[in-house]
mmCIF file of C-alpha atoms and ligand atoms in Angstrom:
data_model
loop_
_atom_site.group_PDB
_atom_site.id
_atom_site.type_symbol
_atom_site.label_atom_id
_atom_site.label_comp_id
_atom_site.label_asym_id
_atom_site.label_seq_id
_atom_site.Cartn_x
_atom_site.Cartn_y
_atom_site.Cartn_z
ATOM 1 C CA UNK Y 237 -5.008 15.168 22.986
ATOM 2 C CA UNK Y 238 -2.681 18.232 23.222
ATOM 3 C CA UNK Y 239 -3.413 20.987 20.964
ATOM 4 C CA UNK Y 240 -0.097 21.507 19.485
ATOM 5 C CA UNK Y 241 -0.164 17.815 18.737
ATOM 6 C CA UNK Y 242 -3.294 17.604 16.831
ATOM 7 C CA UNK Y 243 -2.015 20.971 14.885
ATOM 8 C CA UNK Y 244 1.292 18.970 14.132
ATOM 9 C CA UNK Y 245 -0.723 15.917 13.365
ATOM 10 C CA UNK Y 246 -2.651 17.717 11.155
ATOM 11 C CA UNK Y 247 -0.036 19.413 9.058
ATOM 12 C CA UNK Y 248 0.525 22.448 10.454
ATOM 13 C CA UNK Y 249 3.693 22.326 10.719
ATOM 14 C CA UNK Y 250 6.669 21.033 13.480
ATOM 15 C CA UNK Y 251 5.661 21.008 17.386
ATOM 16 C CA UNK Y 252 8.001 24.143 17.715
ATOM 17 C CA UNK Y 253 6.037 25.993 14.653
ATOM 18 C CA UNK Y 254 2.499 25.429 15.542
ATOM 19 C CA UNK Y 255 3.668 26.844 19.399
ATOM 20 C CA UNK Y 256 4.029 30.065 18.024
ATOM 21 C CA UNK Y 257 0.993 29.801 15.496
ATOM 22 C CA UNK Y 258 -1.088 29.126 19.489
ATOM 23 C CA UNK Y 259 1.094 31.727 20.995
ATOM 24 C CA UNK Y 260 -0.181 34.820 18.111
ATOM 25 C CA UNK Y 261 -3.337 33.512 18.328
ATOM 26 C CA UNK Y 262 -4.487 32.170 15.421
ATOM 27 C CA UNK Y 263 -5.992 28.895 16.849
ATOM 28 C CA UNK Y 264 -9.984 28.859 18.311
ATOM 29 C CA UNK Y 265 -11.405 26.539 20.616
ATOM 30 C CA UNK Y 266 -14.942 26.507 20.682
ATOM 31 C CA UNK Y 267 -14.919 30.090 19.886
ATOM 32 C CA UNK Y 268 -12.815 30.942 22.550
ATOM 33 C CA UNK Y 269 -8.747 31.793 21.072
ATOM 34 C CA UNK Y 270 -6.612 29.327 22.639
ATOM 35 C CA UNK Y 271 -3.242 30.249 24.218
ATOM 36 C CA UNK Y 272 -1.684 27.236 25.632
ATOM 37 C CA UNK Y 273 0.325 24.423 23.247
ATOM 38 C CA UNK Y 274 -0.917 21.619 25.995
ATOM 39 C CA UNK Y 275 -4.001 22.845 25.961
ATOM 40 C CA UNK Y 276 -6.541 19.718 25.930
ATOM 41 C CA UNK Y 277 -9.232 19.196 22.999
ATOM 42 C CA UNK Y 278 -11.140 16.090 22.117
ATOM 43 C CA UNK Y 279 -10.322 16.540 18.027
ATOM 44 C CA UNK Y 280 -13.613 14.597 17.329
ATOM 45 C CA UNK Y 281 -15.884 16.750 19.803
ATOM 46 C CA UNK Y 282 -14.002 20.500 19.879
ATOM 47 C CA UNK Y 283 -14.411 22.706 17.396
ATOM 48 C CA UNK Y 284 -10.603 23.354 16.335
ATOM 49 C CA UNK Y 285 -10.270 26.161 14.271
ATOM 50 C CA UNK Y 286 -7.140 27.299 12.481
ATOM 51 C CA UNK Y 287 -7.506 31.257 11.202
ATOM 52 C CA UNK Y 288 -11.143 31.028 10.954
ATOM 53 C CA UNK Y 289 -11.016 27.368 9.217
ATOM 54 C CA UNK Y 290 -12.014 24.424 10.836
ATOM 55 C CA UNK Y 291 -9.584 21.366 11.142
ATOM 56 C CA UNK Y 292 -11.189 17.521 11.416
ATOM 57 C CA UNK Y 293 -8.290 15.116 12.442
ATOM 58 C CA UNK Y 294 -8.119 11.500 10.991
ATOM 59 C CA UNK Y 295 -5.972 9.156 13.606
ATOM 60 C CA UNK Y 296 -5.822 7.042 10.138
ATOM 61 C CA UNK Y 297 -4.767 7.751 6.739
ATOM 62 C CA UNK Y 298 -5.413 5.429 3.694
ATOM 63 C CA UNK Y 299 -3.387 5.737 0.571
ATOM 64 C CA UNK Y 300 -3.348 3.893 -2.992
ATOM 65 C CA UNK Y 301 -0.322 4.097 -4.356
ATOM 66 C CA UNK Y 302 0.172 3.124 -8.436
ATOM 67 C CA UNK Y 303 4.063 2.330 -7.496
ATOM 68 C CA UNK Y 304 6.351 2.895 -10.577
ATOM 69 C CA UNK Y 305 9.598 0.963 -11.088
ATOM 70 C CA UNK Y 306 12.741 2.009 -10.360
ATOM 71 C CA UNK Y 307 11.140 2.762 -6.883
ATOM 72 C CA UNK Y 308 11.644 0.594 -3.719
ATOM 73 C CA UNK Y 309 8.826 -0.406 -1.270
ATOM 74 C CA UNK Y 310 10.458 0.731 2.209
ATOM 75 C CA UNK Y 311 10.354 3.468 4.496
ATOM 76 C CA UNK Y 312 13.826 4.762 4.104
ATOM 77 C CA UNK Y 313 16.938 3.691 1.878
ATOM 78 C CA UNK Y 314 20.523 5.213 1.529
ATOM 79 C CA UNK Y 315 20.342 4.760 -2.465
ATOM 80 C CA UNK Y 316 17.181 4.318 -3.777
ATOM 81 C CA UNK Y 317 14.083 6.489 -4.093
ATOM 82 C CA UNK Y 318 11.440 4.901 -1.410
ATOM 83 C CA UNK Y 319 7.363 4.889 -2.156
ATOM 84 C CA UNK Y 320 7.166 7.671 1.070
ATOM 85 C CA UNK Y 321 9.268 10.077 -1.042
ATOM 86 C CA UNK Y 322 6.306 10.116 -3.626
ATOM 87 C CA UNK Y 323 3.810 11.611 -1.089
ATOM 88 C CA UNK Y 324 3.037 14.967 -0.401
ATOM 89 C CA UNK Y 325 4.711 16.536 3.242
ATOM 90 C CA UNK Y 326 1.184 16.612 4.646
ATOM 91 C CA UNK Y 327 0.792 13.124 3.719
ATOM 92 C CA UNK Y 328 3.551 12.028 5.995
ATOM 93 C CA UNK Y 329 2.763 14.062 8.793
ATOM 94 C CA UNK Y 330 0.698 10.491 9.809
ATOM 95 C CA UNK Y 331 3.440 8.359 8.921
ATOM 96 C CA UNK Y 332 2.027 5.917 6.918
ATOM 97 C CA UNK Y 333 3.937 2.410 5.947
ATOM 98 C CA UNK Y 334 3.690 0.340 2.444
ATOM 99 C CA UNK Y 335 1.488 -3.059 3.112
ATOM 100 C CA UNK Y 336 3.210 -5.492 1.891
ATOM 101 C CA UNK Y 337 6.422 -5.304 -0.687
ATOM 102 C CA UNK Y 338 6.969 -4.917 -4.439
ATOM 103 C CA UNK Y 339 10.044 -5.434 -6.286
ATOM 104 C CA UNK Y 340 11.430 -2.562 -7.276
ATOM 105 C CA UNK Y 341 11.025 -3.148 -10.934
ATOM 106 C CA UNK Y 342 7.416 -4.694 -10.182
ATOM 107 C CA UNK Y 343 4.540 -1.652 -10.712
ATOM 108 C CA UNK Y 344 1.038 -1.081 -9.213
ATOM 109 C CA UNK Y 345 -1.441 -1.204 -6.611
ATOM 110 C CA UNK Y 346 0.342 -0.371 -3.346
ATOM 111 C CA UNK Y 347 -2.051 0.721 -0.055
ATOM 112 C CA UNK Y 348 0.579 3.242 2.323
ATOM 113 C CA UNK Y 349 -1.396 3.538 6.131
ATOM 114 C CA UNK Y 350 -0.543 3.850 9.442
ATOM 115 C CA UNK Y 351 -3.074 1.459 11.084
ATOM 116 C CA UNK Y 352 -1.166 -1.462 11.890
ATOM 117 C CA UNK Y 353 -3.910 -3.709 12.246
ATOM 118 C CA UNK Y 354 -5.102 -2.981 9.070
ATOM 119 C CA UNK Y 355 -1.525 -3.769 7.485
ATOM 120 C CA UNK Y 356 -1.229 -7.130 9.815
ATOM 121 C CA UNK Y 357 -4.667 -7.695 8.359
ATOM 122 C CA UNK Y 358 -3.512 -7.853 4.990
ATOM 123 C CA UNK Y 359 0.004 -8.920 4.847
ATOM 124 C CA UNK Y 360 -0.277 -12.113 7.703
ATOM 125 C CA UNK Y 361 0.534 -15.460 5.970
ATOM 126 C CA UNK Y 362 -2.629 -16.646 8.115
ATOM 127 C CA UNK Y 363 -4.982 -14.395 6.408
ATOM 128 C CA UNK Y 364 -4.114 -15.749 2.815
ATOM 129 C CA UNK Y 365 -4.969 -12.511 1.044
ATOM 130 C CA UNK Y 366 -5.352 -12.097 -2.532
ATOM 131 C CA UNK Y 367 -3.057 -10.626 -4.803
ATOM 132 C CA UNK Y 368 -3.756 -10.438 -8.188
ATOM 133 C CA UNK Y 369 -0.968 -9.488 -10.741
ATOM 134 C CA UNK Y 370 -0.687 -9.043 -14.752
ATOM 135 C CA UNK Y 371 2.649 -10.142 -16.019
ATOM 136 C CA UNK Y 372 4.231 -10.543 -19.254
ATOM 137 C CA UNK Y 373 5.892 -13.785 -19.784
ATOM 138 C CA UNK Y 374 8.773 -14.357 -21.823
ATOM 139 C CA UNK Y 375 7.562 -17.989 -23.304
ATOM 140 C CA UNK Y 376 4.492 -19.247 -24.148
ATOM 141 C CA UNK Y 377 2.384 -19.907 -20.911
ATOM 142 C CA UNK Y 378 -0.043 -23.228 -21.313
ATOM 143 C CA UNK Y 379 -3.260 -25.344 -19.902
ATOM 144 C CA UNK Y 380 0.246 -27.530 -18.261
ATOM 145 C CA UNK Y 381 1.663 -24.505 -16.209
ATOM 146 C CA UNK Y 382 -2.173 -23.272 -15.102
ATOM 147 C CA UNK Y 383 -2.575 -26.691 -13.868
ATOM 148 C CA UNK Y 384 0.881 -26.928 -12.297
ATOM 149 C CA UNK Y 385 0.304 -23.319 -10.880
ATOM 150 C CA UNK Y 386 -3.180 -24.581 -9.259
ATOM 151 C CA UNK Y 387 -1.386 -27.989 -7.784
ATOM 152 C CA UNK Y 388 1.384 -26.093 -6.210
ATOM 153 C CA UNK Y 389 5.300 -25.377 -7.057
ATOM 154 C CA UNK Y 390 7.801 -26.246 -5.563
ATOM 155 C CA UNK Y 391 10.173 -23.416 -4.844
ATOM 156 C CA UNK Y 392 13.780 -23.235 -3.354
ATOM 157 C CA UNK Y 393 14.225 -21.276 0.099
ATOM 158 C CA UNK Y 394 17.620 -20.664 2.005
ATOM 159 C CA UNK Y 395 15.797 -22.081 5.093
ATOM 160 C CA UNK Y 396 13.506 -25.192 3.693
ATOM 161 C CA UNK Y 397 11.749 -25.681 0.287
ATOM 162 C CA UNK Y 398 7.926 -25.113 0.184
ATOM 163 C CA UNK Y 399 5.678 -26.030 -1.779
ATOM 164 C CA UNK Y 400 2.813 -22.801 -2.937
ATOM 165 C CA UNK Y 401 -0.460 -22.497 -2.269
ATOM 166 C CA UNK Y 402 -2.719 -22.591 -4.942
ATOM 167 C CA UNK Y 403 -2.397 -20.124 -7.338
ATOM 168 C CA UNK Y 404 -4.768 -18.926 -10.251
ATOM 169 C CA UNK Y 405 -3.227 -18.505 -13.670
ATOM 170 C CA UNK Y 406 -5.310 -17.327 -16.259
ATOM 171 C CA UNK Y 407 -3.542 -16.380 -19.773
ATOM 172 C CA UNK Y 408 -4.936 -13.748 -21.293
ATOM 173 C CA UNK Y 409 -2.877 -14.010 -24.811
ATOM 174 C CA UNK Y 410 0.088 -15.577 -26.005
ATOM 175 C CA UNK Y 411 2.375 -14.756 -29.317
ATOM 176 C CA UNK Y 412 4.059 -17.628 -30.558
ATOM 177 C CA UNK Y 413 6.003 -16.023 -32.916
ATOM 178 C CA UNK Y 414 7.450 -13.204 -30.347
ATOM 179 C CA UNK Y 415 7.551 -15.997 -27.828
ATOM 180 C CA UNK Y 416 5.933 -13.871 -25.057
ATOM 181 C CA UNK Y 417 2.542 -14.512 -23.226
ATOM 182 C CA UNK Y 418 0.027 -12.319 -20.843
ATOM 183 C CA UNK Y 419 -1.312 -13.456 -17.728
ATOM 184 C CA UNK Y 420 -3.257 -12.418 -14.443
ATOM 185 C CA UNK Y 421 -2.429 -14.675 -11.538
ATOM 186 C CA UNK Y 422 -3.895 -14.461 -7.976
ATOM 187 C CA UNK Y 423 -1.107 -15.676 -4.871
ATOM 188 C CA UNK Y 424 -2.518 -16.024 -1.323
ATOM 189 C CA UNK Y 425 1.219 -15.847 0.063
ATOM 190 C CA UNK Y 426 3.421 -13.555 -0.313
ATOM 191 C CA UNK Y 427 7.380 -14.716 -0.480
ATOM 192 C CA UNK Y 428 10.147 -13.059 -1.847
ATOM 193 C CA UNK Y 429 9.668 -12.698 -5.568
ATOM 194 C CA UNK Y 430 6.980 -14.903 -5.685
ATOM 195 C CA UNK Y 431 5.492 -14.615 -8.855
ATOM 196 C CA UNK Y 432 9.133 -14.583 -10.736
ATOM 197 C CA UNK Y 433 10.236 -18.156 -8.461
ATOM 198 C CA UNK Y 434 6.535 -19.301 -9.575
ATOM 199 C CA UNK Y 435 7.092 -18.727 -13.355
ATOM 200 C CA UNK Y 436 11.485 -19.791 -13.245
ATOM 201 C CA UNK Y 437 9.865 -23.070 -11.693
ATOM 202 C CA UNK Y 438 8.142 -23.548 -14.930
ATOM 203 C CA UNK Y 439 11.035 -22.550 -16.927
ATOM 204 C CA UNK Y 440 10.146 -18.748 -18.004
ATOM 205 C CA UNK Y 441 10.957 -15.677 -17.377
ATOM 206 C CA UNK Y 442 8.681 -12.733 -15.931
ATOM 207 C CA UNK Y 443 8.981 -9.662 -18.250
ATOM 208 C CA UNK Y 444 6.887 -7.322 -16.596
ATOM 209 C CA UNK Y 445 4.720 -7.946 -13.316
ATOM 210 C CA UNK Y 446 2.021 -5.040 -12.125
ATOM 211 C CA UNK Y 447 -0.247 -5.772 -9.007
ATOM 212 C CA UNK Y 448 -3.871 -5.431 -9.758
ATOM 213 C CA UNK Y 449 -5.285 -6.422 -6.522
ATOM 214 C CA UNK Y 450 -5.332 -6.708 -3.366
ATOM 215 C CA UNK Y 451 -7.996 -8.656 -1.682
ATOM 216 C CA UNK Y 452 -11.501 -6.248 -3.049
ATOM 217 C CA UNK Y 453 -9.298 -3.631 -3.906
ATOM 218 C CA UNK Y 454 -8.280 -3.079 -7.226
ATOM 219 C CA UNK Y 455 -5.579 -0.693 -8.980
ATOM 220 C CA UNK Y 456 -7.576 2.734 -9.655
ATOM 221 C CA UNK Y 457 -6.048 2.768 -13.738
ATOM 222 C CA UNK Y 458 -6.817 6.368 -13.819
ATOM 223 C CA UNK Y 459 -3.865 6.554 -11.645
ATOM 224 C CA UNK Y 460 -0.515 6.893 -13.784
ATOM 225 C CA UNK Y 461 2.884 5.522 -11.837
ATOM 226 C CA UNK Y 462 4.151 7.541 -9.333
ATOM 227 C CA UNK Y 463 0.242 8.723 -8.823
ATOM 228 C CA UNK Y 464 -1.481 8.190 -5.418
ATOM 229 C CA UNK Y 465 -5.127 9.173 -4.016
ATOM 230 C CA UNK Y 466 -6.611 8.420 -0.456
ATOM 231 C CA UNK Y 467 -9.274 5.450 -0.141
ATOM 232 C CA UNK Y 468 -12.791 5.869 -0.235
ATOM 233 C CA UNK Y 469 -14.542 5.200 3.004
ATOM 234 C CA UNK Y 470 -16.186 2.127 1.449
ATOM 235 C CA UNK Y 471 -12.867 1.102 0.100
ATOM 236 C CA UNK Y 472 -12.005 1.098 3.365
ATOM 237 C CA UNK Y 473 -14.538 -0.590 4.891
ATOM 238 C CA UNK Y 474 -13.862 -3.442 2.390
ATOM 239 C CA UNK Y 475 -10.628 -3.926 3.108
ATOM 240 C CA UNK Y 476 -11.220 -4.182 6.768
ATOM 241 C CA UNK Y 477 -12.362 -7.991 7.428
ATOM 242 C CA UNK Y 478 -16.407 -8.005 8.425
HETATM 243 N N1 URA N 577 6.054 -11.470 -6.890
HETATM 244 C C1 URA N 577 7.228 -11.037 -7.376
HETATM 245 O O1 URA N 577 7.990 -11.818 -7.929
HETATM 246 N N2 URA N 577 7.539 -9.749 -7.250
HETATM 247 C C2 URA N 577 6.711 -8.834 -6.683
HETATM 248 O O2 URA N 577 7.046 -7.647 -6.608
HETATM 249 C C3 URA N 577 5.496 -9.297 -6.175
HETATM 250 C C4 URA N 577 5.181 -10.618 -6.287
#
């Protein structure tokens, strides 16, 4: 790879910047100060080193998100805040993507990469993922709708109705007297406001809705909204399929 890519890659700034950086000699190849932008090093073999600091380049960056609401899960959007403005500028040097969508009033776990295979991994109706939310129902939430939720719903699309996979409800609590109810409930498809169509087909009303999971990786809670950190390496490797 050229050397004033893997310096731009690597967050040292535009193509044009880390030119000049090369030109006044800051940069060392194997000891030896390099001159030349198109200069060729092998970034996992060549000992790159930026003012006396060595650089490692990643071709892949992981991130967990904790998305807050009032944020929307895209790359770019004329009105609303997007989940790439909450990263760092040397975090989008890679350009990593969201996997997957949230609402923009649901919360949680959100994983931001650039390894596409990794994202087709996750999101591809074929690969029936897990996805584990906690909501907060308006209603009280009974043995009837975990039943009807592990049968299958039926649920209204503009092309053909479908019927849901089955889903896992579990309630955690309910308050009869407030009326409201808490749940976890794991989806292996994921269709446009699926939870909220899952709950409206049983006549209530989702409150709040936070993603927990996805497949073996859960929502770091140490993370407040807004908060991101990169995956571990076994994280990683977990997520990837054996
Ligand atoms: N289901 C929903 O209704 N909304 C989400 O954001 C995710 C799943």
């Amino acid at each position: 790879m050229r050397l004033d890519k893997l310096l731009a890659h690597t967050g040292f700034g535009t193509r044009k910047e880390v030119k000049k950086i090369i030109k006044d000699g800051y940069i060392e190849i194997n000891g030896t100060i390099a001159k030349k932008p198109g200069e060729k090093v092998d970034p996992d073999k060549d000992d790159v080193r930026v003012g006396g600091q060595r650089i490692y380049y990643e071709e892949f960056v992981y991130f967990m998100l904790n998305k807050p609401a009032g944020v929307i899960s895209a790359t770019e959007d004329f009105i609303h805040e997007t989940v790439l403005d909450l990263l760092g500028p040397a975090d989008l040097v890679q350009e990593p993507h969201p996997v997957g969508r949230l609402d923009i009033d649901t919360e949680g776990l959100l994983i931001l990469t650039n390894d596409g295979q990794l994202t087709h991994q996750l999101t591809s109706p074929k690969k029936e993922v897990d996805k584990e939310y906690y909501a907060r129902i308006e209603g009280v939430v009974t043995e009837d709708d975990v039943a009807k939720f592990e049968e299958g719903l039926i649920l209204e699309d503009k092309e053909e109705d479908f019927k849901t996979r089955p889903a896992k409800l579990e309630i955690l609590s309910v308050d009869e007297e407030e009326n409201e109810s808490e749940i976890n409930v794991t989806i292996h498809e994921g269709k446009f406001h699926q939870v909220k169509r899952m709950f409206a087909a049983v006549g209530k009303e989702v409150l709040y809705l936070k993603r927990i999971r996805m497949k073996n990786l859960e929502l770091d809670e140490t993370l407040p909204p807004g908060e991101y950190r990169p995956l571990t390496e076994e994280e990683i490797k977990n997520l990837k399929p054996e």
